[in-house]
Short mmCIF file of C-alpha atoms in Angstrom, two decimals:
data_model
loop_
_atom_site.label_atom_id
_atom_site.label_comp_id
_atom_site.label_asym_id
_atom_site.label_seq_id
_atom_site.Cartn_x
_atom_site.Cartn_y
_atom_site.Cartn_z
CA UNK B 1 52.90 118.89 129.64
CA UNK B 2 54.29 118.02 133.13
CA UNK B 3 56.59 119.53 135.65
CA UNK B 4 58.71 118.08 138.00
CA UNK B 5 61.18 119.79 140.63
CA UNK B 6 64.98 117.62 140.54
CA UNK B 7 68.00 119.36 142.06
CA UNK B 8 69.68 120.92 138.97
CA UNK B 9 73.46 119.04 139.79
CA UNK B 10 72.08 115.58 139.57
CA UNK B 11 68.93 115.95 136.95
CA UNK B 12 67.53 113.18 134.62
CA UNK B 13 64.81 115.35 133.09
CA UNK B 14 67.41 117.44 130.57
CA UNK B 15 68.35 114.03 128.78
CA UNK B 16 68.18 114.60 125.34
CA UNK B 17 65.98 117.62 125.25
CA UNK B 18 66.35 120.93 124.45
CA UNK B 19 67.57 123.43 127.28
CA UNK B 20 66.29 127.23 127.48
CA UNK B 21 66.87 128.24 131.57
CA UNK B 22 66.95 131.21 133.83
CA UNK B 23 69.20 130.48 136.57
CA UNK B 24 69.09 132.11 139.79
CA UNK B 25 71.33 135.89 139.60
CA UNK B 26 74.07 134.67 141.98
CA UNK B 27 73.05 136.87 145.47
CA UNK B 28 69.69 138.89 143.80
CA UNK B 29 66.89 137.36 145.19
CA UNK B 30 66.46 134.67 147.88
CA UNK B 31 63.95 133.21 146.36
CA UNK B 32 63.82 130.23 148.98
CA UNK B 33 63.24 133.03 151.75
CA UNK B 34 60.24 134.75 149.73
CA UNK B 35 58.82 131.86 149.68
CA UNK B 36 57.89 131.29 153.44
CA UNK B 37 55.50 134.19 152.97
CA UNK B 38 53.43 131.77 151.70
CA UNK B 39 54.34 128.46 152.04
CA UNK B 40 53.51 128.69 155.77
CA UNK B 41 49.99 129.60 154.91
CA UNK B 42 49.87 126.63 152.02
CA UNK B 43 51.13 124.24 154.72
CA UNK B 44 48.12 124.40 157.17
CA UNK B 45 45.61 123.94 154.01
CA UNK B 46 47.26 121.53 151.54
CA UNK B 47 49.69 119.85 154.11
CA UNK B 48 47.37 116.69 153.95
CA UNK B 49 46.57 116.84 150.41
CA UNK B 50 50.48 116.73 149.36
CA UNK B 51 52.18 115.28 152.41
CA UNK B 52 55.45 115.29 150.79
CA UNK B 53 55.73 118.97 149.60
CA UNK B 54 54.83 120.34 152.83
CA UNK B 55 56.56 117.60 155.61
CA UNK B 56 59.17 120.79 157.02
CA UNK B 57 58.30 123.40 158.75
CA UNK B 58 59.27 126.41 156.16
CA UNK B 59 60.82 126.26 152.45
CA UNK B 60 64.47 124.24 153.12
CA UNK B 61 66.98 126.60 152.30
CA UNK B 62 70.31 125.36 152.51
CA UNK B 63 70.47 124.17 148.82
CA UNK B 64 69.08 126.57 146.85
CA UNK B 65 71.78 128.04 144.60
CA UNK B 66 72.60 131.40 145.86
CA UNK B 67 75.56 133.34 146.76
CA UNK B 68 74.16 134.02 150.31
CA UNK B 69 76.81 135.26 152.92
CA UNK B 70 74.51 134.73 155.31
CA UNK B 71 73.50 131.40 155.34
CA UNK B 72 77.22 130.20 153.90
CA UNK B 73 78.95 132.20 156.63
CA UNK B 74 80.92 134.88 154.46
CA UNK B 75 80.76 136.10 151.20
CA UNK B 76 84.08 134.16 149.76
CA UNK B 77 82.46 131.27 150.99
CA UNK B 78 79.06 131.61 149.85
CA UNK B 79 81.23 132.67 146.09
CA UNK B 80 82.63 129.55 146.08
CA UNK B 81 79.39 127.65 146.61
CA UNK B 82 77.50 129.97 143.94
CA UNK B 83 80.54 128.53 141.61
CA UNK B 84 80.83 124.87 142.41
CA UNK B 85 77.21 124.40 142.61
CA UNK B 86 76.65 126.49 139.06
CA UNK B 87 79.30 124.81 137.59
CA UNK B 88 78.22 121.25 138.72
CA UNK B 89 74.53 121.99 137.33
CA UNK B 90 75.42 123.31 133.73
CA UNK B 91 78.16 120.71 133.53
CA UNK B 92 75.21 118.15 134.02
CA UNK B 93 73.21 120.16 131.52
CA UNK B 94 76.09 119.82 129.13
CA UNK B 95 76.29 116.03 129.31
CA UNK B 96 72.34 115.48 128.72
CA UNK B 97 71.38 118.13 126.46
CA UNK B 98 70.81 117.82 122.90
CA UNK B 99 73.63 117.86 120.73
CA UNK B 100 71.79 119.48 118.04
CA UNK B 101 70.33 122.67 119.87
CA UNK B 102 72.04 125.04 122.12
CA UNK B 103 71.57 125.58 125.22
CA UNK B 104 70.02 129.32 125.70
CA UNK B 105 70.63 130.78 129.01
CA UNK B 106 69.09 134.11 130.27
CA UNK B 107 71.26 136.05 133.05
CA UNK B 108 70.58 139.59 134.37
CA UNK B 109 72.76 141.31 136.97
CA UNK B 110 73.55 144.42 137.35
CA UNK B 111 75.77 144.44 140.44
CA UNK B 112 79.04 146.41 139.63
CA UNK B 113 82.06 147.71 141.41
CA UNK B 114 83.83 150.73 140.03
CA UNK B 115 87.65 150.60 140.33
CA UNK B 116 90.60 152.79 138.72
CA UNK B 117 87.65 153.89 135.92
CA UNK B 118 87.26 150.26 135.20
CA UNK B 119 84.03 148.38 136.12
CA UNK B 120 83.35 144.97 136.62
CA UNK B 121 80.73 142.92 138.15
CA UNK B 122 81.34 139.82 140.68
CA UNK B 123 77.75 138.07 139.64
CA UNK B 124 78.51 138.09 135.97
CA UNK B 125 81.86 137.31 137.19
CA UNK B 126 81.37 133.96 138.72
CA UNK B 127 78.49 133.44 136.24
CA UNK B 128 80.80 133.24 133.12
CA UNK B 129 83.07 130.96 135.32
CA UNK B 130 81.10 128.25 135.99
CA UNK B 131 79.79 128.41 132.10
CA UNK B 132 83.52 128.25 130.64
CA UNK B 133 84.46 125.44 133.73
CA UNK B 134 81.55 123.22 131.39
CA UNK B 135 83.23 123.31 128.20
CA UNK B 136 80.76 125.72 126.79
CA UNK B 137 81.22 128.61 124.45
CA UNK B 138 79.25 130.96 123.75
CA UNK B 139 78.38 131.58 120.02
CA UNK B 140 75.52 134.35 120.16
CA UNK B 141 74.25 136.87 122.81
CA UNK B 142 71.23 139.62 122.78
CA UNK B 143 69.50 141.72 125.52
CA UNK B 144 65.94 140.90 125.64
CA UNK B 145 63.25 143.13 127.05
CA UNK B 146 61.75 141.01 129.88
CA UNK B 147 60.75 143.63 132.58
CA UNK B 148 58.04 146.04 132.24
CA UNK B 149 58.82 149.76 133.35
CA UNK B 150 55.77 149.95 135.54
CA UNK B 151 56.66 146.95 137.96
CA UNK B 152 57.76 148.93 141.41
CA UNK B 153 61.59 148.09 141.09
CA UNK B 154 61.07 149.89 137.93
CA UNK B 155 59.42 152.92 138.66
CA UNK B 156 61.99 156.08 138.68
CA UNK B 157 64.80 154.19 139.45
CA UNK B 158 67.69 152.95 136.77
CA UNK B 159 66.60 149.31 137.07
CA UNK B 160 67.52 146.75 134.18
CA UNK B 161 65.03 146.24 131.60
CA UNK B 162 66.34 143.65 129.82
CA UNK B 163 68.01 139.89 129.86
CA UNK B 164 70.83 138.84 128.39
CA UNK B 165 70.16 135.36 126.36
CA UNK B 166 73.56 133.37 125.88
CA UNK B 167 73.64 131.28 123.28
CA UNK B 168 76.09 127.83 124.23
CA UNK B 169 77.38 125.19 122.50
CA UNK B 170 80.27 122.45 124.26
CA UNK B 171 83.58 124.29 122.98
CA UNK B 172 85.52 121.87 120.89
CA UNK B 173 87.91 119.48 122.51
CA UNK B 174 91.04 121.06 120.58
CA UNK B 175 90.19 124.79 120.50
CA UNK B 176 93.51 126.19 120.16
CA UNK B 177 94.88 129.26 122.83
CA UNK B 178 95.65 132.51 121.67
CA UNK B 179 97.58 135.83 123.52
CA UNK B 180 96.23 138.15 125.36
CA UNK B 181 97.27 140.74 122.41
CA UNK B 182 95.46 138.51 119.75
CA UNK B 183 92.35 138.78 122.12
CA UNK B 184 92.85 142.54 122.51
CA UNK B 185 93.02 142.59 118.76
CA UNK B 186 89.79 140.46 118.04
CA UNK B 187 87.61 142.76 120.81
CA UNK B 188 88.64 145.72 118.69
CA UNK B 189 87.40 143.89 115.29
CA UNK B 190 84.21 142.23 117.02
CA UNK B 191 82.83 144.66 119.78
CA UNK B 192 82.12 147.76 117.49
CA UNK B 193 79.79 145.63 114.91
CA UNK B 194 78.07 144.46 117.93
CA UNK B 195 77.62 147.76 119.51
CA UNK B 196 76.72 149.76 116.10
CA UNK B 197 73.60 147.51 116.45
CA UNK B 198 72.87 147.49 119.90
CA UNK B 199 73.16 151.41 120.31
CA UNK B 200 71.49 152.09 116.45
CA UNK B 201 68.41 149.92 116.83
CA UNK B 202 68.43 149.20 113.19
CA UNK B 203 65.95 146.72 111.22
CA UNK B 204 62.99 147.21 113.74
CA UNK B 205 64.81 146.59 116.92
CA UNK B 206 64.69 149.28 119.67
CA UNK B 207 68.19 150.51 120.54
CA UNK B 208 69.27 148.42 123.93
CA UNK B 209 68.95 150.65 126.95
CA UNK B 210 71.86 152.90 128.38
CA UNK B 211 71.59 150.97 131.49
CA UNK B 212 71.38 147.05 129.79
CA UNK B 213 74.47 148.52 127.65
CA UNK B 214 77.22 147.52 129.79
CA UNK B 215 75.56 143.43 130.48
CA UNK B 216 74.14 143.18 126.93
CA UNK B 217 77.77 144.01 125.74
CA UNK B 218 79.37 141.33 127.38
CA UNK B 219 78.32 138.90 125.69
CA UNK B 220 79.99 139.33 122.15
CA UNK B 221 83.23 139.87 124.17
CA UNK B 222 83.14 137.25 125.95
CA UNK B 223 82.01 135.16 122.70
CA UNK B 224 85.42 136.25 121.39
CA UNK B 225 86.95 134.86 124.77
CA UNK B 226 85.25 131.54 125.59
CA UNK B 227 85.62 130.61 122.09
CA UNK B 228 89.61 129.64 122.90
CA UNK B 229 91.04 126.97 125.07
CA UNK B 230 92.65 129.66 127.28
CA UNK B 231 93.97 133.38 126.71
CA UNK B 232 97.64 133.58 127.80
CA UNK B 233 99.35 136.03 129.59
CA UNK B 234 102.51 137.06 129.10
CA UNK B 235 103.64 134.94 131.48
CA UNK B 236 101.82 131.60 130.39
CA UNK B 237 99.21 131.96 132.77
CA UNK B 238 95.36 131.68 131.48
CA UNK B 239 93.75 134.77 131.53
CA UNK B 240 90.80 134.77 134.42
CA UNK B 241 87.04 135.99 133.71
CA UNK B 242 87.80 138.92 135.63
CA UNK B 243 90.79 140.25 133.52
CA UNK B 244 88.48 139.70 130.36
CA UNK B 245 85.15 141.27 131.45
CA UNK B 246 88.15 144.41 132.53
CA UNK B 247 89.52 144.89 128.95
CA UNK B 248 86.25 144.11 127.49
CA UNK B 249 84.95 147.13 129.50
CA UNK B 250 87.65 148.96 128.03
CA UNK B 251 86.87 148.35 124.72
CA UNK B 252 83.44 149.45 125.16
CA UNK B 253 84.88 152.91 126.56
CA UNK B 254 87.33 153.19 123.73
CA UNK B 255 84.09 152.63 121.14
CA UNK B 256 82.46 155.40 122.87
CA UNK B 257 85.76 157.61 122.64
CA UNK B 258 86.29 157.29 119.17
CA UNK B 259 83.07 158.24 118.65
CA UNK B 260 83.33 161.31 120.98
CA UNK B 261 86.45 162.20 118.66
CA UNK B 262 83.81 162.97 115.67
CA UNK B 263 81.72 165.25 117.35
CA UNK B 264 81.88 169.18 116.74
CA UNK B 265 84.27 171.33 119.09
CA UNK B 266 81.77 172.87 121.69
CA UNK B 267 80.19 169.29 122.03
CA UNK B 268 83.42 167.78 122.74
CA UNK B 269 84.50 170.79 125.26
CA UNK B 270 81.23 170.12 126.94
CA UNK B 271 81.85 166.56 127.38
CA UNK B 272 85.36 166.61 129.24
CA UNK B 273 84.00 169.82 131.15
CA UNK B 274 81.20 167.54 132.21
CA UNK B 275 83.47 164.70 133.13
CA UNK B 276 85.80 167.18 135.30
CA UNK B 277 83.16 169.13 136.94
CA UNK B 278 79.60 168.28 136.18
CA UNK B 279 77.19 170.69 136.61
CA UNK B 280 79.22 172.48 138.99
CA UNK B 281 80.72 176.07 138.60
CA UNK B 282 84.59 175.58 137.88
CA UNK B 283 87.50 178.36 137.53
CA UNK B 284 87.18 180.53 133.75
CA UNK B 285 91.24 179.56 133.34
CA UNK B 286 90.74 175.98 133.52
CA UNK B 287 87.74 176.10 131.11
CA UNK B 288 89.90 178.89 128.95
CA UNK B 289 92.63 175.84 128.71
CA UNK B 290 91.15 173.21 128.14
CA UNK B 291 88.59 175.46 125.23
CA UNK B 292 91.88 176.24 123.53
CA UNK B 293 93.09 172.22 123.37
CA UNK B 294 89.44 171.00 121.76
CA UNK B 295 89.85 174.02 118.97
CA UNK B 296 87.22 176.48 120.41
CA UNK B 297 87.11 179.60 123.48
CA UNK B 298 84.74 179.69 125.82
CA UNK B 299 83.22 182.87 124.45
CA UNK B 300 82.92 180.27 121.74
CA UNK B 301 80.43 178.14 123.60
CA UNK B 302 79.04 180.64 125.57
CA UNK B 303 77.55 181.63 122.50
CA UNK B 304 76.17 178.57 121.72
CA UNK B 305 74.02 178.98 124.41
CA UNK B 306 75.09 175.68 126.56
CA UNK B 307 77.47 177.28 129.36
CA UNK B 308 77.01 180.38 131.44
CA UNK B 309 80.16 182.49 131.77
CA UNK B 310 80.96 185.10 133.83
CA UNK B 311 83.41 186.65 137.72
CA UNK B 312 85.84 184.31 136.72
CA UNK B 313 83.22 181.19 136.64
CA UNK B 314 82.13 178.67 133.96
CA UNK B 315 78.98 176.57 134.60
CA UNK B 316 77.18 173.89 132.33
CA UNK B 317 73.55 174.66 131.84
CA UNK B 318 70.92 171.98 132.83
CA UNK B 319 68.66 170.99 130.57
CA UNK B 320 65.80 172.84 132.33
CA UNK B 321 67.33 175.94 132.13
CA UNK B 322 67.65 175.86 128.36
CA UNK B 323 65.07 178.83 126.90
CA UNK B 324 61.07 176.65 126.14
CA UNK B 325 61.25 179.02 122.84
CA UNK B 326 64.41 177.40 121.29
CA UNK B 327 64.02 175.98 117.54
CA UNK B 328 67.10 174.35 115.49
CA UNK B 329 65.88 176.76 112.85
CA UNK B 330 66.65 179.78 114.39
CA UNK B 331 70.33 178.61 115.66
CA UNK B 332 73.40 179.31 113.86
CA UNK B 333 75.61 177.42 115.90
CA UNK B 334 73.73 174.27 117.27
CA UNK B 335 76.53 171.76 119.12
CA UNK B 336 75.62 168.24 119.32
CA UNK B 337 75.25 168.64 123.32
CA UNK B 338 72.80 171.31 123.13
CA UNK B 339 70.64 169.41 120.81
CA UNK B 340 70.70 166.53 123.19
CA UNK B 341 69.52 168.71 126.11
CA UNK B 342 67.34 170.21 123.98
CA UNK B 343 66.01 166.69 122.94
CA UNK B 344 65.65 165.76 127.04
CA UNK B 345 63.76 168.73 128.07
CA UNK B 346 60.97 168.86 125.55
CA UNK B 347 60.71 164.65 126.95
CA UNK B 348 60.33 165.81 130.09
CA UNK B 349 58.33 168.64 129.71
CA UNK B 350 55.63 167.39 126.90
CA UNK B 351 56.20 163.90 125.38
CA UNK B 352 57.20 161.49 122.80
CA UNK B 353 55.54 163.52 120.15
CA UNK B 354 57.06 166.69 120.48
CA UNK B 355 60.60 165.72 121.28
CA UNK B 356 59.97 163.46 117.62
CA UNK B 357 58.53 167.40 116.16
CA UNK B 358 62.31 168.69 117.22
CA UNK B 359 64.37 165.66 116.28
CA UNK B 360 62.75 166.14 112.77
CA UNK B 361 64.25 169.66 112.11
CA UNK B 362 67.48 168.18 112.88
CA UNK B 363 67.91 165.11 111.66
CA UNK B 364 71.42 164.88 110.51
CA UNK B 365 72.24 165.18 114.53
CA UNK B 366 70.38 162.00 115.24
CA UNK B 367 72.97 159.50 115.29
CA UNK B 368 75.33 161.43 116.99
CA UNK B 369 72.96 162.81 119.93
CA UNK B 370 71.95 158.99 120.46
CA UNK B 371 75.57 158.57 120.74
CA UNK B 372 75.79 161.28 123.45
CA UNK B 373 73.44 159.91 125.40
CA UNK B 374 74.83 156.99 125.78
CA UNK B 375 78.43 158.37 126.69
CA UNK B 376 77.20 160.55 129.32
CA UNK B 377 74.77 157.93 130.54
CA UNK B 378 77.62 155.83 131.63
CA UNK B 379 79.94 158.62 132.98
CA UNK B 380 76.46 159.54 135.20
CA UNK B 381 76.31 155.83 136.65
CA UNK B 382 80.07 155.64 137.05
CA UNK B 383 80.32 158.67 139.12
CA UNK B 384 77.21 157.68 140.98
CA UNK B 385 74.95 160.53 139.33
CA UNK B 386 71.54 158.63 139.04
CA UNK B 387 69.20 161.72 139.07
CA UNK B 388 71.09 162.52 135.43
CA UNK B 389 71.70 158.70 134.48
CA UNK B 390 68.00 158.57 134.12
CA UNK B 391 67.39 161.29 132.18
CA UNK B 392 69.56 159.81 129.24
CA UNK B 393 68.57 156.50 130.04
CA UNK B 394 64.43 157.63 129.28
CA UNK B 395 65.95 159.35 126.23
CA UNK B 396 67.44 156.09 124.81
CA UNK B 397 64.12 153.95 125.82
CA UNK B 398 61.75 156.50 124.29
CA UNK B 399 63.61 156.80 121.12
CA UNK B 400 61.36 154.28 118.78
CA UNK B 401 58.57 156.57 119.13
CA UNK B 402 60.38 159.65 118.64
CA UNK B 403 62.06 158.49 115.72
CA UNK B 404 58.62 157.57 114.62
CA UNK B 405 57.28 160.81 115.84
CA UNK B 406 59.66 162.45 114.04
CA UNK B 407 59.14 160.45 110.36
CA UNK B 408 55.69 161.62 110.78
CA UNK B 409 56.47 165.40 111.10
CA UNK B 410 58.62 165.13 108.25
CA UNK B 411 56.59 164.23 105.72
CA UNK B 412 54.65 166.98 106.25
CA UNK B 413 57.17 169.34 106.00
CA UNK B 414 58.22 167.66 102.41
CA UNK B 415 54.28 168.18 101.67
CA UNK B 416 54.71 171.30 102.92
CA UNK B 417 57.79 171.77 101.08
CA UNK B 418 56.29 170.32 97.60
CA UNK B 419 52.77 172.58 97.87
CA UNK B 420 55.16 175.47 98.06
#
């Protein structure tokens, strides 16, 4: 093999080969600035060796591919630069790749700003942009586990583990447009077959992490978007990256919904008690109404052994305060959400085995505690609740080897069960 370093706008080397790339994450990581940690040492040893390579003083900067407000002067101007440069380079990736491959790209960014419960994310943002300014579609998408947990950005923190791979081929030259309802009405066919196999982790494949959820689901919804010449608006305009990525979001939260609407009354009390007040002590008659409206009293749920009750207060219990003791067997009235909790404290406490022991007493509440998890995973990160995000998040990551954990234990209760 052989390398060779070409600016990525005016490249020869891509011509008629097959393209797999990991661009830089729009602002992430100035990679040009990390590198005069060393490059200033490698100058005074090699600087006569390779002449060339080391003939300025520290790593140039000024062309590297970032959206850098400081060295473009703001951040709209430093946007636009990210876009015309990114655009430029896959555009020239477009014209000399192979026309028989696609062209993988892997992106990661988490970046996100929350607005009027919608989220969206200016690096994925002007990302998409400069791939649909090439002519490309995308035709196939899936989150691939490229960090390890233990690097430091990792460690206790809600860092992504994963990179999205885009799958792009040039978008034909008539792809007809379609409405902004027709695209509505394609997310709602395409997003929840996507996200049934993302969140089940069916086949062998680990479920995708809470917090890789919201990038790795992009991709089939913008799939559905890039496919088309433009999306219209009602009033003829084309429908921007931003507005997509917006009702794509949606779609995701109206999955999740939907499947909130099949879980059992306390669970689903819980869960817009949660959303209204957190952990937090709120006021009996607000609880009392809104207990009444999911088809349940708080008495009800009190019972259940998930909310404490009492001088005109009702509180949500935290997972540690849930009794060590506590077995599915012994429980008459077991809501989804106290399963969960139950399911995140023996994790914390012991480990993958034992919280596999529990989930195999209750296995019919598998799906829908997984589910949960991720639900309240992305209520915790929307309202800025990390300390909690994480606790679903390790949930989601560690299920593989509880499931496992759990097939184990159950075969020796059938043995069990069959010896009599």
């Amino acid at each position: 093999g052989s390398a060779g370093q070409a600016d990525a706008q005016s490249q020869v080397l891509s011509g008629s080969k097959i393209v797999s790339t990991d661009p830089p994450y729009y602002d992430n990581v100035p990679y040009a600035d990390l590198s005069d940690f060393f490059y200033v040492w490698l100058r005074r040893s090699l600087r006569q060796i390779f002449p060339n390579l080391f003939a300025t003083l520290a790593v140039p900067k000024a062309e590297e591919l970032v959206a850098d407000a400081y060295r473009q002067g703001n951040k709209e101007v430093a946007e636009e630069f990210f876009l015309g440069g990114m655009t430029a380079a896959i555009h020239r990736l477009v014209e000399q790749a192979h026309p028989a491959s696609p062209i993988t790209i892997y992106y990661a960014f988490k970046q996100s700003e929350t607005q009027s419960n919608s989220t969206a994310s200016t690096g994925w943002e002007t990302f998409l942009e400069a791939i649909i300014g090439s002519s490309l579609a995308i035709t196939g998408t899936w989150p691939l586990r490229t960090e390890m947990a233990t690097r430091m950005r990792g460690m206790d923190s809600n860092a992504l583990a994963s990179s999205i791979l885009l799958v792009c081929r040039q978008r034909a030259k008539d792809e007809q447009t379609i409405s902004r309802r027709e695209f509505q009405r394609e997310l709602k066919e395409a997003l929840p077959e996507a996200l049934d196999v993302m969140i089940g982790g069916k086949d062998g494949i680990s479920p995708v992490a809470p917090v890789d959820l919201a990038q790795a689901a992009i991709g089939p919804g913008m799939a559905v978007f890039s496919q088309y010449a433009a999306v219209l608006e009602a009033d003829g305009s084309s429908m921007s990256v931003h507005t997509a990525l917006t009702l794509i979001n949606k779609a995701i939260d109206e999955y999740f919904s939907e499947a909130e609407g099949e879980l059992d009354v306390d669970s689903r009390f819980c869960v817009q008690w949660f959303e209204e007040s957190g952990w937090n002590a709120g006021q009996f008659g607000q609880a009392d109404v809104l207990a009444r409206a999911k088809g349940t009293s708080v008495d009800a749920v009190r019972d259940a052994g998930v909310i404490e009750s009492g001088s005109g207060k009702v509180r949500l219990l935290r997972f540690a305060e849930y009794p060590p003791d506590w077995s599915p067997d012994d429980d008459n009235r077991t809501p989804v959400w106290e399963a969960l909790h139950h399911m995140i404290r023996v994790l914390q406490n012991k480990d993958e085995g034992a919280a596999g022991s529990l989930l195999a007493r209750m296995p019919a509440r598998a799906d829908a505690m997984r589910q949960l998890a991720y639900r309240l995973y992305t209520m915790c990160e929307r309202k800025g609740w990390a300390e909690d995000a994480r606790a679903y998040n390790e949930l989601i990551t560690s299920w593989r080897p509880i499931e496992a954990a759990s097939h184990d234990v159950g075969h020796i209760y059938t043995q069990q069960e069959l010896l009599g």
